[in-house]
Coordinates of C-alpha atoms in Angstrom, one line a residue:
M1 CA -66.6 33.4 33.9
T2 CA -63.3 31.7 33.3
T3 CA -60.3 34.0 33.4
T4 CA -57.5 33.6 30.9
T5 CA -53.9 33.4 32.2
V6 CA -51.2 34.6 29.8
D7 CA -47.8 33.2 30.7
I8 CA -44.7 32.7 28.6
D9 CA -42.9 29.3 28.6
T10 CA -40.4 28.5 31.3
E11 CA -37.9 25.7 31.4
L12 CA -40.3 23.7 33.6
S13 CA -43.3 24.2 31.3
A14 CA -41.1 23.3 28.3
V15 CA -39.9 20.0 30.0
N16 CA -43.6 19.2 30.8
A17 CA -44.5 19.9 27.1
I18 CA -41.8 17.5 26.0
L19 CA -42.9 14.9 28.5
G20 CA -46.5 15.3 27.4
S21 CA -45.6 14.8 23.7
I22 CA -44.2 11.4 24.5
G23 CA -47.1 10.4 26.8
Q24 CA -45.4 11.0 30.1
S25 CA -46.9 12.7 33.2
P26 CA -46.0 16.3 34.0
I27 CA -43.7 17.2 36.9
S28 CA -43.9 19.9 39.5
G29 CA -40.2 20.7 39.6
L30 CA -37.0 20.0 37.8
D31 CA -35.5 17.1 39.7
F32 CA -32.1 16.4 38.0
A33 CA -31.7 13.3 40.2
N34 CA -34.3 11.7 38.0
P35 CA -32.4 10.4 35.0
E36 CA -35.4 10.8 32.6
I37 CA -36.0 14.5 33.7
S38 CA -32.2 15.2 33.4
F39 CA -32.2 13.6 29.9
I40 CA -35.2 15.6 28.7
Y41 CA -33.7 18.8 30.1
N42 CA -30.5 18.2 28.2
L43 CA -32.5 17.7 25.0
L44 CA -34.1 21.1 25.7
K45 CA -30.7 22.7 26.2
E46 CA -29.2 21.2 23.1
S47 CA -32.2 22.2 21.0
N48 CA -32.1 25.7 22.4
Q49 CA -28.4 26.1 21.5
D50 CA -28.8 24.5 18.1
V51 CA -31.6 27.0 17.2
Q52 CA -29.9 30.1 18.5
N53 CA -26.6 29.2 16.9
E54 CA -28.2 29.9 13.5
G55 CA -28.3 33.5 14.4
W56 CA -31.7 35.3 14.5
Q57 CA -32.7 38.9 14.8
F58 CA -33.3 38.6 18.5
N59 CA -29.9 37.2 19.4
I60 CA -27.6 38.9 16.9
E61 CA -25.9 42.1 18.0
Y62 CA -24.2 44.3 15.3
H63 CA -21.6 47.0 15.5
I64 CA -20.2 46.1 18.9
K65 CA -16.9 47.9 19.9
E66 CA -14.4 45.5 21.4
T67 CA -11.4 47.2 23.0
V68 CA -8.0 45.6 23.0
G69 CA -6.8 44.8 26.5
A70 CA -3.5 45.6 28.2
D71 CA -2.2 42.2 27.1
D72 CA -3.1 43.1 23.4
K73 CA -5.9 40.5 23.5
I74 CA -9.7 40.6 23.5
I75 CA -11.6 38.3 25.9
I76 CA -15.0 37.0 24.6
E77 CA -18.0 36.5 26.9
S78 CA -19.1 32.9 27.7
D79 CA -22.5 33.5 26.1
V80 CA -21.2 34.3 22.7
L81 CA -21.8 31.5 20.2
R82 CA -20.3 33.2 17.1
I83 CA -18.3 36.4 16.5
D84 CA -17.2 37.9 13.2
N85 CA -15.7 41.1 11.8
E86 CA -18.4 43.7 11.1
D87 CA -16.9 44.4 7.6
S88 CA -17.5 41.2 5.7
W89 CA -15.6 42.7 2.7
D90 CA -12.4 43.1 4.7
K91 CA -10.4 39.9 4.1
T92 CA -7.3 41.1 5.9
R93 CA -8.8 39.7 9.1
D94 CA -11.1 36.8 9.9
F95 CA -12.3 36.7 13.6
V96 CA -13.5 33.6 15.4
R97 CA -14.1 32.6 19.0
R98 CA -11.3 30.4 20.2
K99 CA -9.9 29.2 23.6
D100 CA -6.5 30.5 24.4
T101 CA -4.4 27.5 25.4
S102 CA -2.2 29.6 27.6
D103 CA -4.9 30.4 30.2
G104 CA -8.1 28.5 28.9
I105 CA -10.1 31.7 28.3
W106 CA -12.2 32.3 25.2
K107 CA -10.7 35.1 23.2
L108 CA -10.9 36.8 19.8
Y109 CA -8.7 34.9 17.3
D110 CA -7.6 36.1 13.9
R111 CA -7.5 33.2 11.5
V112 CA -5.8 35.2 8.7
N113 CA -2.9 36.3 10.9
H114 CA -3.0 33.3 13.2
T115 CA -2.9 35.3 16.4
F116 CA -4.7 36.3 19.6
E117 CA -2.7 39.6 19.9
Y118 CA -3.4 43.0 18.3
P119 CA -0.6 45.3 19.4
D120 CA -1.2 47.8 16.6
N121 CA -5.0 48.2 17.2
E122 CA -7.0 49.9 19.9
Y123 CA -10.4 48.4 19.1
F124 CA -12.5 46.5 16.5
Y125 CA -16.2 46.5 15.5
V126 CA -17.7 43.0 15.5
N127 CA -21.0 41.2 15.2
K128 CA -22.0 38.6 17.8
V129 CA -24.5 35.8 18.1
R130 CA -25.4 35.3 21.7
L131 CA -26.9 32.4 23.6
L132 CA -29.9 33.7 25.6
N133 CA -31.8 32.0 28.4
F134 CA -34.8 30.1 27.2
E135 CA -37.2 32.4 29.1
D136 CA -35.7 35.4 27.3
I137 CA -36.3 34.4 23.7
P138 CA -39.4 35.2 21.7
T139 CA -42.4 32.9 22.0
P140 CA -42.3 31.5 18.4
F141 CA -38.7 30.3 19.0
Q142 CA -39.7 28.8 22.4
R143 CA -42.3 26.7 20.7
Y144 CA -39.9 25.7 17.9
I145 CA -37.3 24.6 20.4
I146 CA -39.9 22.6 22.3
Y147 CA -41.1 20.7 19.2
K148 CA -37.5 20.1 18.1
A149 CA -36.6 18.6 21.5
S150 CA -39.9 16.6 21.5
G151 CA -38.9 15.1 18.2
R152 CA -35.5 14.0 19.6
A153 CA -37.2 12.6 22.7
A154 CA -39.6 10.6 20.5
V155 CA -36.6 9.2 18.6
Q156 CA -34.4 8.4 21.6
L157 CA -36.9 7.4 24.3
V158 CA -40.0 5.9 22.7
S159 CA -39.0 5.0 19.0
N160 CA -42.6 5.7 17.8
Q161 CA -42.4 6.4 14.0
T162 CA -45.9 7.8 13.8
L163 CA -45.2 10.2 16.7
Q164 CA -41.9 11.2 15.1
K165 CA -43.7 12.2 11.9
M166 CA -46.4 14.1 13.7
L167 CA -43.8 16.0 15.8
A168 CA -41.7 16.7 12.6
T169 CA -44.8 18.3 11.1
F170 CA -45.3 20.5 14.2
E171 CA -41.6 21.4 14.1
G172 CA -41.9 22.5 10.5
Q173 CA -44.9 24.7 11.3
A174 CA -43.2 26.2 14.2
R175 CA -40.1 27.1 12.1
A176 CA -42.4 28.8 9.6
G177 CA -43.6 30.9 12.5
C178 CA -40.0 31.8 13.3
M179 CA -39.3 32.8 9.8
E180 CA -42.3 35.1 9.8
Y181 CA -41.1 36.6 13.0
E182 CA -37.6 37.1 11.5
C183 CA -39.0 38.8 8.4
N184 CA -41.3 41.1 10.3
Q185 CA -38.7 42.1 12.9
G186 CA -35.6 42.2 10.7
D187 CA -36.5 45.3 8.6
H188 CA -34.5 43.7 5.8
N189 CA -33.9 45.4 2.5
Y190 CA -31.9 44.8 -0.6
M191 CA -30.0 48.1 -0.1
G192 CA -28.2 46.8 3.0
W193 CA -28.1 50.1 4.9
P194 CA -25.5 50.0 7.7
D195 CA -26.1 50.7 11.4
E196 CA -26.6 54.2 12.6
S197 CA -28.1 55.3 9.3
A198 CA -31.7 56.1 8.2
Y199 CA -33.4 56.0 4.8
Q200 CA -37.0 56.6 3.8
S201 CA -37.9 55.1 0.5
Y202 CA -40.0 56.8 -2.2
K203 CA -43.8 56.2 -1.6
P204 CA -45.9 56.5 -4.7
Y205 CA -49.0 57.6 -2.8
Q206 CA -47.3 60.8 -1.7
S207 CA -47.2 61.9 -5.3
L208 CA -50.9 61.1 -5.7
R209 CA -51.8 63.2 -2.7
R210 CA -50.5 66.4 -4.4

């Protein structure tokens, strides 16, 4: 009886999937001295960042408390793709991630008041979009990223229009899977309940049980 092995995708398996999609042989390791392997790996990294930059349920963090430092500034971690004020209705501030030219470090910048410094505040609550490692993201998004990178490889390496159309179809199907994941995991509702709150909606069947 044949056993079934259940493994998630790794960067190596993703590179092999991209190579297979354009008719190339698989590799046993990521040898960046090989120009083709390095190029394929960069396509994977670019596609990973492009997909995660959209902001999905798995890589968005809400209601994060950022404390102002001793220099009245807030340093932003290197894995943060986007950051914004938690209160979207508050137009007195507009936070973005920007590099401070004085020391070259990414910090919280206020576009409304044109400053990195917040001497009158102790902390802010923000929302962040983080860039996660490829192995740490959900499987539907791994497949979507692989198909996106495969499409780019088909365009830039082999220039096969039929293959490009086929991979574009696979990419569209994979994105549909991502949207289903997003809807199921997001717990979205039109009421827009904030963090640290709970609400149980009216259920008609409870009345019928009386």
